[in-house]
mmCIF file of C-alpha atoms and ligand atoms in Angstrom:
data_model
loop_
_atom_site.group_PDB
_atom_site.id
_atom_site.type_symbol
_atom_site.label_atom_id
_atom_site.label_comp_id
_atom_site.label_asym_id
_atom_site.label_seq_id
_atom_site.Cartn_x
_atom_site.Cartn_y
_atom_site.Cartn_z
ATOM 1 C CA MET M 94 188.138 159.716 239.847
ATOM 2 C CA SER M 95 188.807 162.897 237.891
ATOM 3 C CA GLY M 96 187.562 162.467 234.318
ATOM 4 C CA ILE M 97 184.021 163.212 233.216
ATOM 5 C CA PHE M 98 181.430 160.780 231.963
ATOM 6 C CA ILE M 99 178.789 161.853 229.426
ATOM 7 C CA SER M 100 176.181 159.494 227.978
ATOM 8 C CA PHE M 101 173.968 159.992 224.914
ATOM 9 C CA GLU M 102 170.466 158.602 224.824
ATOM 10 C CA GLY M 103 167.449 158.509 222.580
ATOM 11 C CA PRO M 104 165.036 156.346 220.622
ATOM 12 C CA ASP M 105 166.079 154.459 217.489
ATOM 13 C CA GLY M 106 166.690 156.828 214.585
ATOM 14 C CA ALA M 107 167.539 159.797 216.820
ATOM 15 C CA GLY M 108 170.817 160.287 214.938
ATOM 16 C CA LYS M 109 173.034 159.963 218.018
ATOM 17 C CA THR M 110 175.790 158.005 216.369
ATOM 18 C CA THR M 111 176.187 160.385 213.415
ATOM 19 C CA ALA M 112 176.036 163.399 215.731
ATOM 20 C CA LEU M 113 178.625 161.887 218.078
ATOM 21 C CA ASN M 114 181.099 161.314 215.276
ATOM 22 C CA LYS M 115 180.829 165.001 214.355
ATOM 23 C CA LEU M 116 180.761 166.210 217.947
ATOM 24 C CA MET M 117 183.867 164.360 219.075
ATOM 25 C CA PRO M 118 186.459 166.382 217.061
ATOM 26 C CA LEU M 119 184.672 169.661 217.886
ATOM 27 C CA LEU M 120 184.846 168.875 221.589
ATOM 28 C CA GLN M 121 188.449 167.699 221.347
ATOM 29 C CA LYS M 122 189.453 171.096 219.908
ATOM 30 C CA LYS M 123 188.162 172.736 223.078
ATOM 31 C CA THR M 124 190.097 170.696 225.633
ATOM 32 C CA ASP M 125 193.530 169.216 226.327
ATOM 33 C CA GLN M 126 191.980 166.213 228.064
ATOM 34 C CA GLU M 127 191.741 163.170 225.811
ATOM 35 C CA ILE M 128 188.223 162.164 224.761
ATOM 36 C CA VAL M 129 187.261 158.491 224.459
ATOM 37 C CA LEU M 130 184.153 157.503 222.484
ATOM 38 C CA SER M 131 182.429 154.183 223.048
ATOM 39 C CA ARG M 132 179.005 152.578 222.684
ATOM 40 C CA GLU M 133 176.543 150.180 224.275
ATOM 41 C CA PRO M 134 175.737 147.394 223.986
ATOM 42 C CA GLY M 135 179.404 146.672 223.300
ATOM 43 C CA GLY M 136 182.427 148.896 223.623
ATOM 44 C CA SER M 137 184.813 146.191 224.856
ATOM 45 C CA PRO M 138 185.664 142.723 223.465
ATOM 46 C CA ILE M 139 183.446 140.708 225.823
ATOM 47 C CA SER M 140 180.613 143.242 225.630
ATOM 48 C CA GLU M 141 180.743 143.183 221.812
ATOM 49 C CA LYS M 142 180.270 139.395 221.941
ATOM 50 C CA ILE M 143 177.210 139.865 224.146
ATOM 51 C CA ARG M 144 175.974 142.549 221.703
ATOM 52 C CA LYS M 145 175.954 140.016 218.860
ATOM 53 C CA ILE M 146 173.697 137.686 220.847
ATOM 54 C CA ILE M 147 171.311 140.453 221.903
ATOM 55 C CA LEU M 148 170.819 142.063 218.501
ATOM 56 C CA ASP M 149 170.745 138.857 216.411
ATOM 57 C CA ILE M 150 167.467 138.806 214.457
ATOM 58 C CA HIS M 151 167.387 135.001 214.832
ATOM 59 C CA ASP M 152 167.106 135.234 218.646
ATOM 60 C CA GLU M 153 163.349 135.724 218.386
ATOM 61 C CA GLU M 154 162.586 133.524 221.396
ATOM 62 C CA MET M 155 164.765 135.551 223.792
ATOM 63 C CA ASP M 156 162.952 136.148 227.077
ATOM 64 C CA PRO M 157 162.663 139.858 228.043
ATOM 65 C CA ARG M 158 164.407 139.307 231.390
ATOM 66 C CA THR M 159 167.218 137.413 229.684
ATOM 67 C CA GLU M 160 167.564 140.378 227.344
ATOM 68 C CA ALA M 161 167.644 142.837 230.269
ATOM 69 C CA LEU M 162 170.291 140.750 232.069
ATOM 70 C CA LEU M 163 172.444 140.535 228.937
ATOM 71 C CA TYR M 164 172.345 144.313 228.450
ATOM 72 C CA ALA M 165 173.256 144.764 232.110
ATOM 73 C CA ALA M 166 176.083 142.209 231.821
ATOM 74 C CA ALA M 167 177.470 143.901 228.710
ATOM 75 C CA ARG M 168 177.262 147.237 230.574
ATOM 76 C CA ARG M 169 179.140 145.874 233.606
ATOM 77 C CA GLN M 170 182.013 144.654 231.454
ATOM 78 C CA HIS M 171 182.103 147.918 229.464
ATOM 79 C CA LEU M 172 182.260 149.842 232.742
ATOM 80 C CA ILE M 173 185.162 147.749 234.034
ATOM 81 C CA ASP M 174 187.122 147.543 230.765
ATOM 82 C CA VAL M 175 186.614 151.028 229.362
ATOM 83 C CA ILE M 176 184.627 153.576 231.377
ATOM 84 C CA LEU M 177 186.346 153.372 234.768
ATOM 85 C CA PRO M 178 189.922 153.183 233.382
ATOM 86 C CA THR M 179 189.132 156.202 231.166
ATOM 87 C CA LEU M 180 187.864 158.244 234.114
ATOM 88 C CA GLU M 181 190.755 157.144 236.335
ATOM 89 C CA ALA M 182 193.160 158.393 233.656
ATOM 90 C CA ASN M 183 191.489 161.843 233.840
ATOM 91 C CA LYS M 184 190.032 161.482 230.344
ATOM 92 C CA ILE M 185 186.574 162.348 229.062
ATOM 93 C CA MET M 186 184.280 159.400 228.442
ATOM 94 C CA LEU M 187 181.481 159.670 225.864
ATOM 95 C CA SER M 188 179.153 156.688 225.705
ATOM 96 C CA ASP M 189 176.588 156.188 222.960
ATOM 97 C CA ARG M 190 173.865 154.802 225.300
ATOM 98 C CA PHE M 191 174.116 153.696 228.939
ATOM 99 C CA VAL M 192 171.756 152.683 231.749
ATOM 100 C CA ASP M 193 168.788 154.877 230.696
ATOM 101 C CA SER M 194 168.514 152.802 227.498
ATOM 102 C CA SER M 195 167.798 149.676 229.551
ATOM 103 C CA ILE M 196 165.215 151.437 231.691
ATOM 104 C CA ALA M 197 163.442 152.794 228.585
ATOM 105 C CA TYR M 198 163.734 149.740 226.272
ATOM 106 C CA GLN M 199 163.552 146.796 228.678
ATOM 107 C CA GLY M 200 161.661 148.515 231.513
ATOM 108 C CA GLY M 201 159.177 150.389 229.331
ATOM 109 C CA GLY M 202 159.388 148.839 225.848
ATOM 110 C CA ARG M 203 159.428 145.214 227.040
ATOM 111 C CA GLN M 204 157.199 146.078 230.002
ATOM 112 C CA ILE M 205 159.432 144.430 232.614
ATOM 113 C CA GLY M 206 159.001 147.537 234.782
ATOM 114 C CA THR M 207 161.328 150.478 235.102
ATOM 115 C CA LYS M 208 161.962 149.832 238.814
ATOM 116 C CA GLU M 209 162.914 146.199 238.223
ATOM 117 C CA VAL M 210 165.294 147.076 235.402
ATOM 118 C CA ALA M 211 166.811 149.924 237.403
ATOM 119 C CA GLU M 212 167.509 147.440 240.205
ATOM 120 C CA ILE M 213 169.446 144.933 238.130
ATOM 121 C CA ASN M 214 171.369 147.815 236.601
ATOM 122 C CA ASP M 215 172.228 149.187 240.041
ATOM 123 C CA PHE M 216 173.988 145.877 240.619
ATOM 124 C CA ALA M 217 175.840 146.252 237.305
ATOM 125 C CA ILE M 218 176.905 149.895 237.551
ATOM 126 C CA ASP M 219 177.462 150.092 241.302
ATOM 127 C CA GLY M 220 176.727 153.822 241.552
ATOM 128 C CA HIS M 221 178.637 154.945 238.471
ATOM 129 C CA LEU M 222 176.093 157.208 236.795
ATOM 130 C CA PRO M 223 177.086 159.692 234.068
ATOM 131 C CA ASP M 224 177.866 163.275 235.115
ATOM 132 C CA LEU M 225 175.726 164.458 232.208
ATOM 133 C CA THR M 226 173.332 162.731 229.814
ATOM 134 C CA ILE M 227 172.245 164.271 226.523
ATOM 135 C CA TYR M 228 168.843 163.043 225.421
ATOM 136 C CA PHE M 229 168.120 163.198 221.687
ATOM 137 C CA ASP M 230 164.402 163.800 221.454
ATOM 138 C CA VAL M 231 162.774 162.429 218.304
ATOM 139 C CA SER M 232 159.235 161.085 217.930
ATOM 140 C CA PRO M 233 158.976 157.334 217.282
ATOM 141 C CA SER M 234 157.384 157.888 213.853
ATOM 142 C CA ILE M 235 160.192 160.169 212.626
ATOM 143 C CA GLY M 236 162.869 157.945 214.205
ATOM 144 C CA LEU M 237 161.531 154.806 212.568
ATOM 145 C CA SER M 238 161.081 156.454 209.181
ATOM 146 C CA ARG M 239 164.759 157.519 209.301
ATOM 147 C CA ILE M 240 165.853 153.943 210.076
ATOM 148 C CA LYS M 241 163.745 152.509 207.267
ATOM 149 C CA LYS M 242 165.268 154.990 204.853
ATOM 150 C CA ASP M 243 168.838 154.304 206.045
ATOM 151 C CA HIS M 244 168.987 150.550 206.507
ATOM 152 C CA GLU M 245 165.641 148.787 206.247
ATOM 153 C CA GLY M 246 167.251 145.549 205.043
ATOM 154 C CA ALA M 247 169.654 145.439 207.993
ATOM 155 C CA MET M 248 167.382 146.331 210.904
ATOM 156 C CA ASP M 249 168.324 144.613 214.205
ATOM 157 C CA ARG M 250 166.032 142.688 216.568
ATOM 158 C CA LEU M 251 165.052 145.763 218.582
ATOM 159 C CA GLU M 252 164.545 148.038 215.603
ATOM 160 C CA LYS M 253 162.203 145.464 214.042
ATOM 161 C CA GLU M 254 159.780 145.721 216.966
ATOM 162 C CA ALA M 255 156.242 147.097 216.424
ATOM 163 C CA ILE M 256 155.513 150.811 216.659
ATOM 164 C CA SER M 257 153.730 150.192 220.012
ATOM 165 C CA PHE M 258 157.080 149.002 221.449
ATOM 166 C CA HIS M 259 158.811 152.169 220.227
ATOM 167 C CA ASP M 260 155.967 154.302 221.615
ATOM 168 C CA ARG M 261 156.486 152.747 225.062
ATOM 169 C CA VAL M 262 160.260 153.322 224.831
ATOM 170 C CA TYR M 263 159.577 156.968 224.008
ATOM 171 C CA GLU M 264 157.151 157.399 226.920
ATOM 172 C CA SER M 265 159.645 155.849 229.339
ATOM 173 C CA TYR M 266 162.398 158.140 228.138
ATOM 174 C CA GLU M 267 160.111 161.128 228.755
ATOM 175 C CA GLU M 268 159.605 159.942 232.335
ATOM 176 C CA ILE M 269 163.330 159.357 232.913
ATOM 177 C CA VAL M 270 164.115 162.858 231.580
ATOM 178 C CA ALA M 271 161.439 164.418 233.830
ATOM 179 C CA GLN M 272 162.763 162.534 236.869
ATOM 180 C CA ASN M 273 166.406 163.545 236.327
ATOM 181 C CA PRO M 274 166.346 167.246 235.411
ATOM 182 C CA THR M 275 169.881 167.910 236.662
ATOM 183 C CA ARG M 276 171.671 164.987 235.034
ATOM 184 C CA ILE M 277 169.721 164.776 231.762
ATOM 185 C CA LYS M 278 169.467 167.569 229.198
ATOM 186 C CA LYS M 279 167.089 167.192 226.268
ATOM 187 C CA ILE M 280 167.871 168.447 222.787
ATOM 188 C CA ASN M 281 165.552 168.555 219.789
ATOM 189 C CA ALA M 282 166.805 165.805 217.453
ATOM 190 C CA GLU M 283 164.236 166.603 214.749
ATOM 191 C CA GLN M 284 166.341 169.595 213.660
ATOM 192 C CA THR M 285 169.039 169.469 210.951
ATOM 193 C CA PRO M 286 172.062 167.296 211.859
ATOM 194 C CA ASP M 287 174.325 170.360 212.162
ATOM 195 C CA LYS M 288 171.950 172.134 214.523
ATOM 196 C CA VAL M 289 171.684 169.014 216.684
ATOM 197 C CA VAL M 290 175.491 168.850 216.944
ATOM 198 C CA GLN M 291 175.645 172.573 217.801
ATOM 199 C CA ASP M 292 173.041 172.168 220.551
ATOM 200 C CA ALA M 293 174.860 169.182 222.060
ATOM 201 C CA LEU M 294 178.147 171.083 221.937
ATOM 202 C CA GLU M 295 176.580 174.022 223.725
ATOM 203 C CA VAL M 296 175.060 171.919 226.487
ATOM 204 C CA ILE M 297 178.372 170.158 227.154
ATOM 205 C CA THR M 298 180.621 173.226 227.053
ATOM 206 C CA ASN M 299 178.199 175.207 229.250
ATOM 207 C CA ARG M 300 178.095 172.406 231.799
ATOM 208 C CA PHE M 301 181.882 171.991 231.992
ATOM 209 C CA PRO M 302 183.332 175.437 231.178
ATOM 210 C CA ASN M 303 186.587 174.705 233.011
ATOM 211 C CA ILE M 304 187.279 171.629 230.924
ATOM 212 C CA PHE M 305 186.209 172.876 227.481
ATOM 213 C CA ASN M 306 188.038 176.176 227.694
ATOM 214 C CA LYS M 307 190.330 176.187 224.642
ATOM 215 C CA GLY M 308 189.946 178.151 221.391
ATOM 216 C CA GLU M 309 187.270 180.680 220.332
HETATM 217 P P1 TYD D 420 172.501 150.124 217.929
HETATM 218 O O1 TYD D 420 172.665 149.597 216.548
HETATM 219 O O2 TYD D 420 173.727 150.442 218.700
HETATM 220 O O3 TYD D 420 171.475 151.325 217.869
HETATM 221 P P2 TYD D 420 171.624 152.870 218.159
HETATM 222 O O4 TYD D 420 172.512 153.409 217.082
HETATM 223 O O5 TYD D 420 170.196 153.330 218.056
HETATM 224 O O6 TYD D 420 172.183 153.038 219.540
HETATM 225 O O7 TYD D 420 171.614 149.075 218.705
HETATM 226 C C1 TYD D 420 171.318 149.195 219.987
HETATM 227 C C2 TYD D 420 169.890 148.738 220.201
HETATM 228 O O8 TYD D 420 169.784 148.184 221.496
HETATM 229 C C3 TYD D 420 168.907 149.891 220.132
HETATM 230 O O9 TYD D 420 167.711 149.474 219.505
HETATM 231 C C4 TYD D 420 168.622 150.177 221.573
HETATM 232 C C5 TYD D 420 168.781 148.849 222.239
HETATM 233 N N1 TYD D 420 169.219 148.889 223.653
HETATM 234 C C6 TYD D 420 168.379 148.371 224.632
HETATM 235 O O10 TYD D 420 167.279 147.899 224.335
HETATM 236 N N2 TYD D 420 168.808 148.370 225.930
HETATM 237 C C7 TYD D 420 170.026 148.848 226.291
HETATM 238 O O11 TYD D 420 170.387 148.820 227.482
HETATM 239 C C8 TYD D 420 170.897 149.381 225.261
HETATM 240 C C9 TYD D 420 172.251 149.902 225.614
HETATM 241 C C10 TYD D 420 170.440 149.378 223.957
#
């Protein structure tokens, strides 16, 4: 496998998706290797169908373990359909969320336990961890206020959870970041959008100088 795999993580309202859309063309200018951008839950036809079930606001009675298994199932299919073929073709894979989201949201947020959720995800990802993970650090209160401002009327099932849920997600992310200092790099996502993009760009180009070596 010769491509590189980078995931992007953070609480709701961290601004990952907006930042990624700006980051992608900036990164592409610096390398000849093709960059593929995808997201979880979803990213492939079957995984997008699973996404609809998971995020549906009418699925209020969904059991936390069912939710964790659905995220893991969507991830497995995304890995097989998109991530592995991209890496095998020597391309660069950017994923908006990956396994750390399940550990933080289902393990911590839903209180299933981070170890338990990591275990079912081990089965799903079979050792394929990202080479680098960028963690967008934003406090739950700022994250949630951004979401309310952007799309209060269209919040999904997870976003609608109580602040205590989002606090637990945040605490779990902090633990995951502390436990994986080599793989995960934290950036301050409370800065201006442009500064956040610049910081992410710097982390990635510094980590893979031989790949992002064009221009300047
Ligand atoms: P999405 O609209 O893609 O949000 P974002 O732009 O913040 O990534 O919705 C994804 C939601 O699903 C988000 O609230 C995080 C949650 N999630 C989990 O709970 N577990 C997971 O494994 C993943 C991938 C996402």
